[in-house]
XYZ file of C-alpha atoms in Angstrom:
475
model
C -71.614 -24.169 -12.051
C -68.589 -23.653 -14.256
C -69.665 -20.999 -17.019
C -66.162 -21.083 -18.924
C -65.983 -23.046 -21.883
C -64.543 -26.471 -21.967
C -62.185 -26.272 -24.890
C -58.604 -24.777 -24.267
C -58.860 -22.873 -27.482
C -62.270 -21.116 -26.281
C -60.831 -20.664 -22.786
C -57.549 -18.754 -24.025
C -59.702 -16.567 -26.468
C -62.176 -15.689 -23.650
C -59.200 -14.863 -21.519
C -57.594 -12.723 -24.110
C -60.806 -10.956 -24.805
C -61.459 -10.316 -21.093
C -58.028 -8.989 -20.619
C -58.462 -6.508 -23.602
C -61.660 -5.536 -22.397
C -60.338 -4.776 -18.787
C -57.386 -2.911 -20.174
C -59.686 -0.835 -22.313
C -61.952 0.084 -19.428
C -59.022 1.004 -17.096
C -57.565 3.101 -19.926
C -60.824 4.810 -20.504
C -61.376 5.495 -16.648
C -57.927 6.792 -16.104
C -57.913 9.022 -19.126
C -61.205 10.220 -18.280
C -60.210 11.147 -14.804
C -57.044 12.898 -16.007
C -59.054 14.782 -18.653
C -61.705 15.662 -16.034
C -59.017 17.155 -13.871
C -57.376 19.119 -16.586
C -60.600 20.607 -17.688
C -61.797 21.342 -14.192
C -58.571 23.158 -13.425
C -58.852 25.074 -16.634
C -62.240 26.294 -15.976
C -61.520 27.226 -12.329
C -58.634 29.307 -13.948
C -61.082 30.910 -16.148
C -63.487 31.777 -13.265
C -60.689 33.096 -11.198
C -59.450 35.299 -14.181
C -63.183 36.594 -14.709
C -63.505 37.257 -10.870
C -60.289 39.248 -10.943
C -61.307 41.359 -13.806
C -64.594 42.104 -12.136
C -63.257 43.140 -8.756
C -59.892 44.414 -9.576
C -58.691 48.185 -9.468
C -59.454 48.990 -13.136
C -62.932 48.021 -12.810
C -63.336 50.465 -9.907
C -61.821 53.413 -11.805
C -64.055 52.814 -14.891
C -67.351 52.449 -12.741
C -66.938 54.104 -9.307
C -70.589 53.505 -8.739
C -72.126 50.143 -7.878
C -72.082 48.007 -10.907
C -75.203 46.019 -11.883
C -75.037 42.371 -12.678
C -75.990 43.179 -16.291
C -72.879 45.458 -16.494
C -70.757 42.883 -14.897
C -71.689 40.194 -17.018
C -71.272 42.021 -20.168
C -67.731 42.961 -19.200
C -66.953 39.364 -18.568
C -67.376 36.127 -20.717
C -69.033 34.636 -17.662
C -72.647 33.442 -17.567
C -73.476 33.872 -13.818
C -72.944 37.042 -11.852
C -74.189 37.722 -8.358
C -73.349 41.026 -6.337
C -73.823 41.535 -2.635
C -72.783 44.130 -0.081
C -69.608 42.830 1.677
C -71.094 43.876 5.237
C -74.616 42.527 4.447
C -74.077 39.215 2.622
C -77.676 38.275 3.127
C -78.896 41.198 0.946
C -77.438 40.413 -2.559
C -78.043 43.278 -5.096
C -79.023 40.701 -7.619
C -78.066 38.031 -9.995
C -78.294 37.143 -13.814
C -77.748 34.325 -15.847
C -76.482 34.831 -19.471
C -78.154 32.191 -21.614
C -76.372 33.317 -24.904
C -74.683 36.399 -26.060
C -77.685 38.651 -26.179
C -79.946 37.153 -23.472
C -79.843 37.698 -19.808
C -81.948 35.965 -17.172
C -82.600 37.342 -13.708
C -82.124 34.826 -10.994
C -84.823 34.263 -8.552
C -84.201 35.341 -4.925
C -84.092 31.745 -3.778
C -81.466 31.071 -6.300
C -79.548 33.936 -5.572
C -79.584 33.086 -1.888
C -78.511 29.527 -2.691
C -75.570 30.597 -4.582
C -74.510 32.950 -1.767
C -74.824 30.047 0.500
C -72.579 27.692 -1.314
C -70.086 30.144 -2.719
C -66.659 30.045 -0.936
C -63.853 32.713 -0.830
C -61.219 30.060 -0.996
C -61.938 27.501 -3.708
C -64.318 27.223 -6.714
C -67.459 25.118 -6.063
C -69.980 23.533 -8.281
C -73.831 24.569 -8.111
C -76.716 23.824 -10.234
C -78.902 26.673 -11.239
C -81.781 26.572 -13.634
C -80.741 23.074 -14.550
C -77.235 24.107 -15.478
C -74.189 23.296 -13.353
C -71.544 26.136 -12.759
C -68.084 26.428 -11.052
C -68.578 29.630 -8.837
C -66.062 31.743 -6.904
C -66.531 34.771 -4.908
C -64.247 37.755 -3.884
C -64.615 41.333 -2.460
C -64.531 44.446 -4.628
C -62.769 47.739 -3.493
C -66.048 49.426 -3.631
C -67.316 47.327 -0.631
C -69.269 44.545 -2.638
C -68.552 40.915 -2.842
C -68.974 39.367 -6.358
C -69.776 35.884 -6.928
C -68.842 34.779 -10.605
C -69.538 31.392 -12.306
C -68.939 29.620 -15.555
C -71.047 26.630 -16.920
C -69.519 23.143 -17.027
C -71.306 22.160 -20.285
C -68.421 22.288 -22.492
C -66.396 20.118 -19.923
C -69.332 17.556 -19.556
C -69.629 17.441 -23.314
C -65.941 16.834 -23.768
C -66.000 14.232 -21.027
C -69.089 12.537 -22.551
C -67.445 12.474 -26.021
C -64.282 11.099 -24.590
C -66.027 8.168 -22.740
C -68.015 7.475 -26.202
C -64.828 7.391 -27.992
C -63.101 5.078 -25.590
C -66.182 2.773 -25.414
C -66.463 2.333 -29.246
C -62.621 1.727 -29.267
C -62.778 -0.817 -26.585
C -65.670 -2.717 -28.340
C -63.716 -2.413 -31.495
C -60.584 -3.826 -29.674
C -62.603 -6.703 -28.076
C -63.841 -7.757 -31.478
C -60.380 -7.647 -33.213
C -58.905 -9.499 -30.073
C -61.772 -12.119 -30.313
C -61.132 -12.749 -34.052
C -57.368 -12.386 -34.053
C -57.011 -14.251 -30.879
C -59.188 -17.280 -32.221
C -56.850 -17.530 -35.511
C -53.520 -17.169 -33.224
C -54.472 -19.632 -30.376
C -55.650 -22.163 -33.141
C -52.567 -21.919 -35.008
C -50.441 -22.005 -31.764
C -52.211 -25.126 -30.584
C -51.775 -27.185 -33.797
C -48.727 -28.885 -32.288
C -50.876 -29.892 -29.222
C -53.482 -31.154 -31.785
C -50.834 -33.241 -33.419
C -49.772 -34.765 -30.330
C -53.118 -35.527 -29.310
C -53.622 -37.426 -32.777
C -50.657 -39.534 -32.199
C -51.913 -40.505 -28.783
C -55.420 -41.017 -30.395
C -53.833 -43.381 -33.096
C -52.034 -45.398 -30.446
C -55.179 -45.827 -28.410
C -57.021 -47.200 -31.471
C -54.495 -50.237 -31.805
C -55.218 -53.638 -30.553
C -52.378 -54.401 -28.160
C -53.941 -57.231 -26.115
C -52.334 -60.235 -27.571
C -49.698 -61.283 -30.091
C -46.572 -59.853 -31.486
C -47.599 -56.146 -31.541
C -45.567 -52.761 -31.936
C -46.130 -49.302 -31.577
C -44.599 -47.444 -34.569
C -46.636 -44.102 -34.069
C -44.331 -41.437 -32.676
C -44.593 -37.706 -32.249
C -42.555 -35.890 -34.882
C -39.150 -34.699 -33.899
C -40.029 -31.254 -34.701
C -42.669 -31.315 -31.767
C -40.313 -32.638 -29.148
C -38.414 -29.633 -28.308
C -37.805 -29.711 -24.420
C -37.692 -25.774 -24.575
C -41.497 -25.488 -25.337
C -44.529 -26.921 -23.208
C -45.910 -28.819 -26.314
C -42.472 -30.059 -26.960
C -42.227 -31.302 -23.418
C -45.567 -33.124 -23.834
C -44.385 -34.644 -27.112
C -41.224 -35.936 -25.748
C -42.911 -37.410 -22.724
C -45.371 -39.133 -24.926
C -42.590 -40.574 -27.041
C -40.830 -41.931 -23.997
C -43.942 -43.430 -22.957
C -44.679 -45.007 -26.208
C -41.125 -46.400 -26.130
C -41.581 -47.920 -22.692
C -44.899 -49.299 -23.580
C -43.524 -50.704 -26.873
C -40.562 -52.194 -25.064
C -42.987 -53.891 -22.324
C -45.004 -55.277 -25.387
C -42.017 -56.845 -26.938
C -40.912 -58.129 -23.297
C -44.400 -59.504 -22.918
C -44.389 -61.322 -26.267
C -40.934 -62.823 -25.812
C -42.242 -63.976 -22.227
C -45.214 -65.633 -23.818
C -42.897 -67.321 -26.359
C -40.667 -68.302 -23.710
C -43.355 -69.922 -21.714
C -44.744 -71.698 -24.890
C -41.202 -73.098 -25.543
C -40.777 -73.863 -21.856
C -43.890 -75.819 -21.678
C -42.916 -77.699 -24.958
C -39.424 -78.422 -24.012
C -40.495 -79.468 -20.447
C -43.033 -81.731 -22.155
C -40.604 -83.036 -24.412
C -38.092 -83.862 -21.533
C -40.686 -85.483 -19.567
C -42.058 -87.654 -22.333
C -39.012 -89.301 -23.069
C -38.502 -90.878 -19.530
C -42.213 -91.608 -19.262
C -42.051 -93.374 -22.703
C -39.113 -95.439 -21.414
C -40.938 -96.283 -18.218
C -44.091 -97.183 -20.176
C -42.227 -99.504 -22.315
C -40.294 -101.389 -19.654
C -43.478 -101.663 -17.590
C -45.257 -103.327 -20.521
C -42.065 -105.414 -21.007
C -42.188 -106.610 -17.459
C -45.780 -107.364 -17.489
C -45.442 -109.587 -20.493
C -42.476 -111.408 -19.004
C -43.182 -111.773 -15.303
C -41.455 -115.169 -15.045
C -38.022 -113.958 -16.555
C -36.152 -112.566 -13.493
C -33.412 -111.116 -15.507
C -35.583 -109.100 -17.913
C -37.753 -108.185 -14.925
C -34.576 -106.834 -13.152
C -33.365 -104.886 -16.227
C -36.778 -103.265 -16.550
C -36.929 -102.286 -12.996
C -33.422 -100.786 -13.064
C -34.480 -98.716 -16.249
C -37.656 -97.633 -14.513
C -35.680 -96.510 -11.537
C -33.140 -94.761 -13.700
C -35.716 -92.607 -15.626
C -37.810 -91.843 -12.581
C -34.555 -90.397 -11.117
C -33.943 -88.411 -14.200
C -37.749 -87.124 -14.006
C -37.188 -86.324 -10.235
C -34.097 -84.236 -11.073
C -35.833 -82.381 -14.054
C -38.808 -81.584 -11.884
C -36.647 -80.379 -8.921
C -34.748 -78.160 -11.337
C -38.039 -76.836 -12.888
C -39.604 -76.226 -9.207
C -36.178 -74.380 -8.413
C -36.470 -72.049 -11.220
C -40.114 -71.222 -10.574
C -39.150 -70.540 -6.856
C -36.431 -68.203 -8.129
C -38.762 -66.569 -10.563
C -41.226 -65.786 -7.871
C -38.860 -64.037 -5.740
C -38.850 -66.489 -2.934
C -35.871 -65.390 -0.498
C -32.820 -67.752 -0.327
C -30.816 -68.479 2.946
C -28.524 -65.632 3.999
C -25.364 -66.904 5.469
C -21.534 -66.603 5.251
C -20.278 -68.852 2.670
C -16.513 -69.764 2.228
C -16.252 -69.809 -1.523
C -12.686 -70.953 -1.444
C -13.803 -74.210 0.447
C -16.764 -74.773 -1.839
C -14.663 -74.493 -4.869
C -12.006 -76.959 -3.573
C -14.792 -79.428 -2.656
C -16.395 -78.889 -6.140
C -13.394 -79.418 -8.112
C -12.303 -82.553 -6.078
C -15.686 -84.198 -7.007
C -15.116 -83.090 -10.774
C -11.754 -84.843 -10.708
C -13.316 -88.004 -9.534
C -16.019 -87.821 -12.244
C -13.674 -86.752 -15.080
C -10.138 -87.905 -14.370
C -9.246 -87.322 -18.177
C -9.557 -83.688 -17.841
C -6.791 -81.424 -16.250
C -8.234 -79.383 -13.437
C -6.512 -76.372 -12.148
C -6.954 -73.718 -9.364
C -6.325 -69.860 -9.377
C -7.174 -69.050 -5.613
C -6.143 -66.168 -3.354
C -4.111 -66.723 -0.400
C -6.738 -65.714 1.926
C -10.302 -67.352 1.920
C -13.120 -65.507 0.148
C -16.249 -65.332 1.667
C -19.694 -63.907 0.461
C -23.132 -63.802 2.015
C -25.839 -66.221 0.376
C -27.214 -69.735 0.175
C -24.418 -72.360 0.440
C -26.411 -75.074 -1.147
C -27.414 -72.896 -4.195
C -23.923 -71.213 -4.626
C -22.558 -75.000 -4.566
C -24.937 -75.780 -7.260
C -23.794 -72.832 -9.376
C -20.099 -74.121 -9.269
C -21.104 -77.768 -9.872
C -23.209 -76.793 -12.768
C -20.410 -74.899 -14.317
C -17.936 -77.708 -13.789
C -20.274 -80.209 -15.279
C -21.032 -78.058 -18.214
C -17.319 -77.982 -18.859
C -16.810 -81.812 -18.277
C -19.724 -82.834 -20.583
C -19.063 -80.582 -23.534
C -15.237 -80.647 -23.777
C -13.121 -83.435 -24.913
C -10.671 -85.479 -22.740
C -7.451 -83.753 -22.146
C -9.245 -80.291 -21.753
C -7.645 -78.068 -19.077
C -10.317 -76.453 -16.820
C -9.108 -73.615 -14.558
C -11.262 -72.343 -11.574
C -10.546 -68.994 -10.465
C -11.972 -66.605 -7.601
C -11.027 -63.028 -7.116
C -12.386 -60.024 -5.098
C -13.054 -56.419 -5.912
C -14.195 -53.242 -4.083
C -17.797 -54.393 -4.221
C -17.955 -57.759 -5.877
C -16.766 -61.476 -6.019
C -15.803 -63.031 -9.347
C -15.876 -66.750 -10.032
C -14.652 -67.865 -13.352
C -14.446 -71.268 -14.919
C -12.240 -71.260 -17.977
C -11.538 -74.192 -20.296
C -9.318 -74.412 -23.491
C -11.963 -76.605 -25.235
C -13.713 -76.040 -28.660
C -15.797 -73.371 -27.640
C -19.424 -72.666 -27.769
C -21.144 -72.410 -31.462
C -22.271 -68.980 -32.183
C -25.834 -69.562 -32.420
C -25.734 -71.244 -28.825
C -23.521 -68.618 -27.000
C -25.930 -65.875 -26.999
C -28.755 -68.013 -25.572
C -26.249 -70.207 -23.206
C -28.368 -69.153 -19.994
C -31.719 -69.703 -21.476
C -33.715 -72.623 -20.301
C -33.534 -75.834 -22.226
C -30.735 -74.620 -24.468
C -28.356 -77.564 -25.539
C -25.619 -77.932 -27.830
C -27.335 -80.283 -30.197
C -30.838 -80.101 -31.675
C -31.597 -83.686 -31.092
C -32.841 -84.621 -27.590
C -30.250 -87.438 -26.880
C -28.810 -87.404 -23.678
C -25.217 -88.308 -25.033
C -23.930 -84.623 -24.584
C -25.573 -84.001 -21.156
C -28.855 -83.226 -19.462
C -32.063 -81.200 -20.309
C -30.380 -77.887 -20.872
C -31.392 -76.412 -17.443
C -27.826 -76.257 -15.794
C -26.964 -72.775 -16.995
C -30.188 -71.267 -16.589
C -29.980 -72.455 -13.111
C -26.515 -70.687 -12.729
C -28.010 -67.540 -14.108
C -31.192 -67.483 -11.760
C -29.197 -68.283 -8.746
C -26.867 -65.539 -9.343
C -29.550 -63.163 -10.057
C -31.250 -63.966 -6.878
C -28.240 -63.322 -5.193
C -27.774 -59.995 -6.718
C -25.284 -60.886 -9.100
C -25.043 -61.858 -12.913
C -23.746 -64.578 -14.987
C -22.103 -64.213 -18.504
C -19.872 -66.268 -20.943
C -17.155 -65.340 -23.304
C -16.157 -67.993 -25.757
C -14.160 -68.583 -28.962
C -12.400 -71.673 -29.989
C -9.731 -72.697 -27.285
C -10.897 -70.033 -24.863
C -14.002 -70.275 -23.037
C -14.726 -68.439 -19.691
C -18.017 -68.444 -17.652
C -18.040 -65.675 -15.118
C -20.422 -65.374 -12.118
C -20.191 -61.876 -10.321
C -21.721 -61.899 -6.616
C -21.871 -58.708 -4.362
C -19.711 -58.768 -1.314
């Protein structure tokens, strides 16, 4: 079970408060240990000084007789004195405890023996006597007695208790301040993140399912600094929104193109169907007139052929759009261009057809039939949309990683409103749907689709007297 709060603000504040508390406890613990050592060393020094005064030569001169514990205690600021013969440690002379400046209490025999048993000649020891803890140390006297002197640890204990209480209070105060200040600071620092979240929430409430929709919401520029974590999130969100906005625009364009495609296809098919229906009705009304019947059948056959060509072009575009693989074989572009231009000369002898071919054959890997269709469509476009006497030049060249096919003419060029959409489907130079100027407007769209399927591109640069269609194919 997760006991941490869910919000990031609460988690950060709890973490900061916990760190302050841990640091406070560690500081208090370390300071207490250091202070305890200092106080213990000072008390042990006082015990050693008191013992030296009790056993030193000056004491022997002033009192050559055996001193009593009372006399020794009064001579020293100590609180515990036990005296025993050096040769007979078990027979202690006696011991006293100084409870205050004028009050002495004799130790019981058991307490005296316990002090003797615990005392050590080398280092001070702690012992509890009558409810009070003492630091005791023993040494020999020149008169043949062993002295055990001890001082109480009450002052040390009180000092340490006061120090612990002070640190505990300071730690609690620090935790409280850290909680209040941390909450304010974290909320202030997370305001940019809330702004980013608000931008995302605003986008999430938009209806992006259909129609022409745009996402205008963006994270402010001041919150997109890549050097900060929040700025990185804001910049990433803006990039994502740009991509989504572009995808929505592309989807809308695709929807519009599909609608226009269906409308144009319907229009292109309706014309021959209406013609076929009309001549069928005519042949039904005049079944006995061979001339009218023959004319009607010829017209029906012509329109059916146009419909078949249109349907085949639409089917090819659909296959290319779906990513159907093309035939992959070596294609001699030089020979293909020669054959296509030879056919164009027969169909349009009033145009001037020119070549710009290299000395060596140029080959690419691709679908020969589809590439022949590319060149044929470009030549038909030049033949149908330029007047008699126009010079059409076909060139092919090679680069390091591409093959470039160019069809150039010196005709009137493409209108400005047509040039940018030349490779879109059903784009025609005339707004009327008459067939005097060409077909259904799928020729150049097939050029672009086939080039793309080969991993290449198709483009046009046009101005009056200088129009060039360029198809680039990878080598």
